[in-house]
Coordinates of N, CA and C in Angstrom, one line a residue:
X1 N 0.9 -1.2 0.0 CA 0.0 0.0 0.0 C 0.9 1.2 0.0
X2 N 0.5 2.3 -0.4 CA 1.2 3.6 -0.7 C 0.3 4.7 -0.1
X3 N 1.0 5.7 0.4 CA 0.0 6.4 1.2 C 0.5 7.8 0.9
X4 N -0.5 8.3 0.8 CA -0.5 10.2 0.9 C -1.1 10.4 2.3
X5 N -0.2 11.6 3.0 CA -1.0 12.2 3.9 C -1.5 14.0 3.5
X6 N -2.9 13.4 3.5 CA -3.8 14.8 3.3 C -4.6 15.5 4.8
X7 N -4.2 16.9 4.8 CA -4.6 17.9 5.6 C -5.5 18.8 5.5
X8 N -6.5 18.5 4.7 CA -7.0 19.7 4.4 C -8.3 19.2 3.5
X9 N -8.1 20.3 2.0 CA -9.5 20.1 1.4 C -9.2 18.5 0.4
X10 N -8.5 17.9 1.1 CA -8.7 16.5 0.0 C -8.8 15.1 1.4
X11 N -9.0 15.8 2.3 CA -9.8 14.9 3.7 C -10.7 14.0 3.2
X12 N -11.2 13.1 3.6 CA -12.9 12.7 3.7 C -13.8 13.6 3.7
X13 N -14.7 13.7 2.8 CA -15.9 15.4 3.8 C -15.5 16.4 3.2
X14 N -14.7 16.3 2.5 CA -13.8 18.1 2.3 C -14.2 18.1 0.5
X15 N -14.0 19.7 0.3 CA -14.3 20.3 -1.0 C -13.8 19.1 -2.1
X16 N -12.7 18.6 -2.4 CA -12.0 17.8 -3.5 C -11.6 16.5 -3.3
X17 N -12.1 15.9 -1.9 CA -11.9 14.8 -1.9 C -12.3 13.9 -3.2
X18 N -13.2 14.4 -3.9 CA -14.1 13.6 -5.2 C -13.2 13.3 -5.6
X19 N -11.8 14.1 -6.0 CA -11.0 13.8 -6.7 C -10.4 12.6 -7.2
X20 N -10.3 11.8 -5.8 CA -9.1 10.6 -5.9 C -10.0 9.4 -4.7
X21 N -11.5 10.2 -4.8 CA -11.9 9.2 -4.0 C -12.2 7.8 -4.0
X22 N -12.5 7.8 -5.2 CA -12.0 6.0 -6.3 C -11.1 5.0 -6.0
X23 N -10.1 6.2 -5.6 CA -8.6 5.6 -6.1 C -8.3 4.8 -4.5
X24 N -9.0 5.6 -3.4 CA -8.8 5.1 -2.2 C -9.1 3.6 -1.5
X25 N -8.0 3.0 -1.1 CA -8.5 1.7 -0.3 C -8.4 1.5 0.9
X26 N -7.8 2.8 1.5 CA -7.8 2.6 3.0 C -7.5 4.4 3.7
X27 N -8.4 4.8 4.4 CA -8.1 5.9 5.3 C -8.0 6.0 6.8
X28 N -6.8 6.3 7.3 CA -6.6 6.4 8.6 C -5.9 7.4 9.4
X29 N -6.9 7.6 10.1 CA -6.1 9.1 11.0 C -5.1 8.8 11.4
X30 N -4.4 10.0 11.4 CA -2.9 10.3 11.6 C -2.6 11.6 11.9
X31 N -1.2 11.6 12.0 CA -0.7 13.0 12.3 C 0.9 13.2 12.1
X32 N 1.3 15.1 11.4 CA 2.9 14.7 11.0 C 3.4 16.6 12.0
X33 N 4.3 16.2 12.2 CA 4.6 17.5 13.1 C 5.2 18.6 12.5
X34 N 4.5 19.8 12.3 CA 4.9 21.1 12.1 C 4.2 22.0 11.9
X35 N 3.8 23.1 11.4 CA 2.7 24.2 11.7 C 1.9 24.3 10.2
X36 N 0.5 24.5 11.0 CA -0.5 24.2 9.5 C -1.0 26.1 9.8
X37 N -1.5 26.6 8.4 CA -2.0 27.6 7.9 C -3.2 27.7 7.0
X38 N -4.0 28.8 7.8 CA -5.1 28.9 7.0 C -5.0 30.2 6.0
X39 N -5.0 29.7 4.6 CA -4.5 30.5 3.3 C -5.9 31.6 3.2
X40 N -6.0 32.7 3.2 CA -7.2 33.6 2.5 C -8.0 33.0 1.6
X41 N -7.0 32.0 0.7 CA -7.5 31.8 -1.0 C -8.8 30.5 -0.3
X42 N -8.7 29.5 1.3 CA -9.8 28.6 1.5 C -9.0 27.7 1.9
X43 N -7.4 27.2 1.8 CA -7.0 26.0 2.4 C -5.9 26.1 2.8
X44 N -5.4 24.9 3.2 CA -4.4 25.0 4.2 C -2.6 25.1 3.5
X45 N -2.2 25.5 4.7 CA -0.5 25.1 3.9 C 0.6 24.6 5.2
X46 N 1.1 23.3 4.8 CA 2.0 22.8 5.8 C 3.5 23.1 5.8
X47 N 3.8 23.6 6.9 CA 5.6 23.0 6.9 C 5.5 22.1 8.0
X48 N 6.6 21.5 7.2 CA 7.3 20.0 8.5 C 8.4 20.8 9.4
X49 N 7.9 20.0 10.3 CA 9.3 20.3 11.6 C 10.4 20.7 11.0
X50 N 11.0 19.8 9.8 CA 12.4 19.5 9.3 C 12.3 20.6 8.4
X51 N 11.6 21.4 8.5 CA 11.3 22.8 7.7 C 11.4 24.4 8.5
X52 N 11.2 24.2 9.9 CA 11.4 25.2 10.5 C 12.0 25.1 11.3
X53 N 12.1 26.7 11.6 CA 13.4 26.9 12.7 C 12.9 26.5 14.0
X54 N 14.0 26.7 15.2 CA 13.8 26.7 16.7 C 12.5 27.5 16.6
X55 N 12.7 28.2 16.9 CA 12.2 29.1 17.5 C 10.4 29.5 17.2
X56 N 10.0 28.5 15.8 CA 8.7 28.5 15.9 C 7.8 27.0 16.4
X57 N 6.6 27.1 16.7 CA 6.0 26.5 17.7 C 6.1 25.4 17.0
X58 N 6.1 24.1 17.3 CA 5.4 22.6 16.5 C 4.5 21.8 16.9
X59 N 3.7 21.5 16.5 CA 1.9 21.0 16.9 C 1.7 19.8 15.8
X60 N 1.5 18.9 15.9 CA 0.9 17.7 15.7 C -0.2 17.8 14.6
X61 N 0.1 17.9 13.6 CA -0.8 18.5 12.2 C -1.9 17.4 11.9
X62 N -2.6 17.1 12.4 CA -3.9 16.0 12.0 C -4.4 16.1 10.7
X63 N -4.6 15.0 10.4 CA -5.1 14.6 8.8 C -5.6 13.1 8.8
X64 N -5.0 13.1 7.7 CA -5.5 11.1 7.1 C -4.6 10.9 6.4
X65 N -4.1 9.2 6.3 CA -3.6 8.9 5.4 C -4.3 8.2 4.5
X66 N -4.6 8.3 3.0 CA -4.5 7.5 2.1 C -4.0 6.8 1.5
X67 N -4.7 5.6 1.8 CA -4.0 4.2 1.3 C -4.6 3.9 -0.2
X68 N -3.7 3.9 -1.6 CA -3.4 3.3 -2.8 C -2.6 2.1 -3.1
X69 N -3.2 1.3 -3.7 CA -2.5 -0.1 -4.3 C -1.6 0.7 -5.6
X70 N -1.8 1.7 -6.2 CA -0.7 2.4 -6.9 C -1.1 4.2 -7.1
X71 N 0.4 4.7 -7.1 CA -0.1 6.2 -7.0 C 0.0 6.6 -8.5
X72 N 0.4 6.1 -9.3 CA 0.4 6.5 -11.3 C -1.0 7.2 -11.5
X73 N -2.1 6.6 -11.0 CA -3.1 7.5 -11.3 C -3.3 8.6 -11.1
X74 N -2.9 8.8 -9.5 CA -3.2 9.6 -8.7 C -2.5 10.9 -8.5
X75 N -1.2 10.9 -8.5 CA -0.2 12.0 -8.3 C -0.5 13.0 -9.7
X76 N -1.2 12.5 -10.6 CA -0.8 13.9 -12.0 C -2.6 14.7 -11.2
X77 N -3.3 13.8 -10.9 CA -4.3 14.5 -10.2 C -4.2 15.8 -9.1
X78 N -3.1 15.1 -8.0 CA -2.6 15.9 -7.5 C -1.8 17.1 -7.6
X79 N -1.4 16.6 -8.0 CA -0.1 17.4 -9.2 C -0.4 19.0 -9.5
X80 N -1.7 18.8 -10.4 CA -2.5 19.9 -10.7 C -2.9 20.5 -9.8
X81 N -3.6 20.0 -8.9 CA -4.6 20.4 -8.2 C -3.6 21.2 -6.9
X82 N -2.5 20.8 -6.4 CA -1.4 21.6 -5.9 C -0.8 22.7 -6.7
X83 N -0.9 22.4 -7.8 CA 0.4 23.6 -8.2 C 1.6 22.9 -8.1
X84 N 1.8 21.9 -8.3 CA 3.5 21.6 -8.7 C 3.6 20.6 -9.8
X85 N 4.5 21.3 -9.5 CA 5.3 21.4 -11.5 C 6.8 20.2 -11.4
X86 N 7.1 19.9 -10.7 CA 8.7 18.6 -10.5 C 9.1 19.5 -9.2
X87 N 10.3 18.8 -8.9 CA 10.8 19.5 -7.3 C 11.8 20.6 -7.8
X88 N 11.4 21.6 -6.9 CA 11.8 22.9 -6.6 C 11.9 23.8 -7.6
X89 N 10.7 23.1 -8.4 CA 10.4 24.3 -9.8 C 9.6 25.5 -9.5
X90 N 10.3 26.3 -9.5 CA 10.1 28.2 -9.0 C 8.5 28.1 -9.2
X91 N 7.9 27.5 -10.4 CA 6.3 27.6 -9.9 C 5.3 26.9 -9.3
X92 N 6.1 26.4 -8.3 CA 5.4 25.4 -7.2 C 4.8 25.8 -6.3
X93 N 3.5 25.7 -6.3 CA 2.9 26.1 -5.3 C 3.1 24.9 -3.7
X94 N 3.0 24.1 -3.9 CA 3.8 23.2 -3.0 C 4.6 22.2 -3.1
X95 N 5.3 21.7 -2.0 CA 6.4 21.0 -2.7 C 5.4 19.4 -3.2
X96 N 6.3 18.6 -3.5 CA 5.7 16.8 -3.1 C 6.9 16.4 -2.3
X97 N 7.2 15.8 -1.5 CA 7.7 15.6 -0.4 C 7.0 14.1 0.1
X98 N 8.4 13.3 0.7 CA 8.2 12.2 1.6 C 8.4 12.3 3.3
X99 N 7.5 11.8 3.8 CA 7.9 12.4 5.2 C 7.2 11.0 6.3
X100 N 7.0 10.6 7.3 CA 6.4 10.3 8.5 C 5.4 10.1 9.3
X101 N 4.1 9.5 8.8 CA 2.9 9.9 9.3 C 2.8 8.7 10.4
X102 N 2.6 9.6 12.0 CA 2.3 9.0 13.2 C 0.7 8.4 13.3
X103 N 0.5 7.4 13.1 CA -1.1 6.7 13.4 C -1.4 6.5 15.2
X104 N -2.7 6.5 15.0 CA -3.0 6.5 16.9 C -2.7 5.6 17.6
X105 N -1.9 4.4 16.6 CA -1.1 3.6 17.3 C 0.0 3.4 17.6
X106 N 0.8 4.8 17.3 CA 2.4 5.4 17.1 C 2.9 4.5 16.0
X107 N 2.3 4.1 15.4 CA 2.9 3.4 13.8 C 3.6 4.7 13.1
X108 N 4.6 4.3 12.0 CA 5.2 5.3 11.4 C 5.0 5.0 10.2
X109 N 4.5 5.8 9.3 CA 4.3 5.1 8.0 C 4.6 6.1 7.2
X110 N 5.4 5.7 6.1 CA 6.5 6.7 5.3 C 4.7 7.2 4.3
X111 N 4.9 8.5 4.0 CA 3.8 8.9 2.8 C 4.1 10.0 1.9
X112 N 3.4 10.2 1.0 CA 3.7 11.4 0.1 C 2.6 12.4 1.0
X113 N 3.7 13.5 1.0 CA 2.8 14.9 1.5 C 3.2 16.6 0.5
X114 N 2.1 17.1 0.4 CA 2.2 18.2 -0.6 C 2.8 19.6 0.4
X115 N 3.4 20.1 1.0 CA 4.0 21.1 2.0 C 4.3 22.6 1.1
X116 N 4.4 23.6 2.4 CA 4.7 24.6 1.7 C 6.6 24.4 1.6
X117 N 7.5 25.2 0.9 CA 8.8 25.2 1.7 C 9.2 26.0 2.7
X118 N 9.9 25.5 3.6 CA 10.5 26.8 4.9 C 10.9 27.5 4.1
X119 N 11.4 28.0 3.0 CA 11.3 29.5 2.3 C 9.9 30.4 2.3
X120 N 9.2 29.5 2.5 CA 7.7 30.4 2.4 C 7.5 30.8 3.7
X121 N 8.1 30.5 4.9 CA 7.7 30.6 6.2 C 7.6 32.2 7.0
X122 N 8.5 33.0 6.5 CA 7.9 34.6 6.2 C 6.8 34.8 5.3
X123 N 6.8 34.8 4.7 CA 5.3 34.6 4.1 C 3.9 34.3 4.6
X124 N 4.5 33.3 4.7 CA 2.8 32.8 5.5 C 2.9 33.3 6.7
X125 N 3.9 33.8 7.5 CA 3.5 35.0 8.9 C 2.7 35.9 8.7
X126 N 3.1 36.6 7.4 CA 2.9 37.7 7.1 C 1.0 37.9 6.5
X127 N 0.4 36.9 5.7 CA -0.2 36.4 4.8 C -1.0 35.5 5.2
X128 N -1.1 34.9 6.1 CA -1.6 33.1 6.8 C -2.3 33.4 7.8
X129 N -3.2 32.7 8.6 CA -3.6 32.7 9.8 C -3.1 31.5 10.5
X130 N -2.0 31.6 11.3 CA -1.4 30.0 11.9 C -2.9 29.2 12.7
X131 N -3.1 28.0 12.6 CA -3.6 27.0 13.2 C -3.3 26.4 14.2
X132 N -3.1 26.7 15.4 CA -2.4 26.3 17.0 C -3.2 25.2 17.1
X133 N -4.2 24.3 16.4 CA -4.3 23.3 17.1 C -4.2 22.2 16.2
X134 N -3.9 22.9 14.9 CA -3.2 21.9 13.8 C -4.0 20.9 12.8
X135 N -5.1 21.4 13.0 CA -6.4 20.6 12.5 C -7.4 21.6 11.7
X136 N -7.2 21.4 10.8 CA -7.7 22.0 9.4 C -9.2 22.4 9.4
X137 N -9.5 21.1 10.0 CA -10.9 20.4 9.3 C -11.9 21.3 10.3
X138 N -11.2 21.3 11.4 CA -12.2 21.3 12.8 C -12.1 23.0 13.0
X139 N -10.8 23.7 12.3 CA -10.8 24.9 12.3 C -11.6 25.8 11.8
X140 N -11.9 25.6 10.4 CA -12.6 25.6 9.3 C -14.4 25.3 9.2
X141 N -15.1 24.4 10.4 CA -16.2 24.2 10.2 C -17.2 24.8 10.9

């Protein structure tokens, strides 16, 4: 199985999940650590811990992981629907990134996650409304 971890509008319940909801064989709450943001434009933007400095807060970012028997279908779906273009192409709206998603049974399961980059992390100070309890969904409703 192959897993994306989603935060936001491609949750269960959320605006775009339609997207890739086919494609899904398995969803399970989770959580990956670093600071989630509520964008003006309606959704969220994550950095990973391994993305920011000391000195800013880290909170336990809640989501889901989605489980795929293959992601070929999936990721050009994605792809779009993020704004990225290959890694670290200047018109990326987020990165694709592999990272660590903690399950409520402290399982660790490697997954693809869409983030913003700690380059954007002024930015979204400036521009964002941070989410101190790291949960998108519950913020938002």
């Amino acid at each position: 199985m192959k897993y994306v971890f989603v935060y936001g509008t491609l949750r269960p319940g959320q605006k775009y999940h339609h997207l890739i909801e086919k494609f899904v064989e398995k969803t399970i709450p989770a959580f990956v650590k670093g600071r989630l943001y509520h964008l003006r434009e309606g959704y969220p933007a994550l950095l990973l811990e391994r993305d920011l400095s000391s000195s800013v807060e880290i909170v336990p970012v809640r989501g889901d992981l989605l489980g795929f028997t293959e992601l070929d279908p999936v990721l050009p779906i994605l792809d779009e629907l993020e704004d990225y273009f290959g890694p670290r192409d200047p018109r990326n709206m987020y990165e694709r990134v592999t990272t660590l998603a903690i399950t409520s049974d402290q399982s660790a399961i490697s997954s693809t996650v869409y983030v913003f980059s700690g380059e954007k992390l002024d930015w979204l100070e400036r521009n964002a409304v941070p989410i101190p309890t790291g949960d998108w969904v519950l913020g938002n409703s």
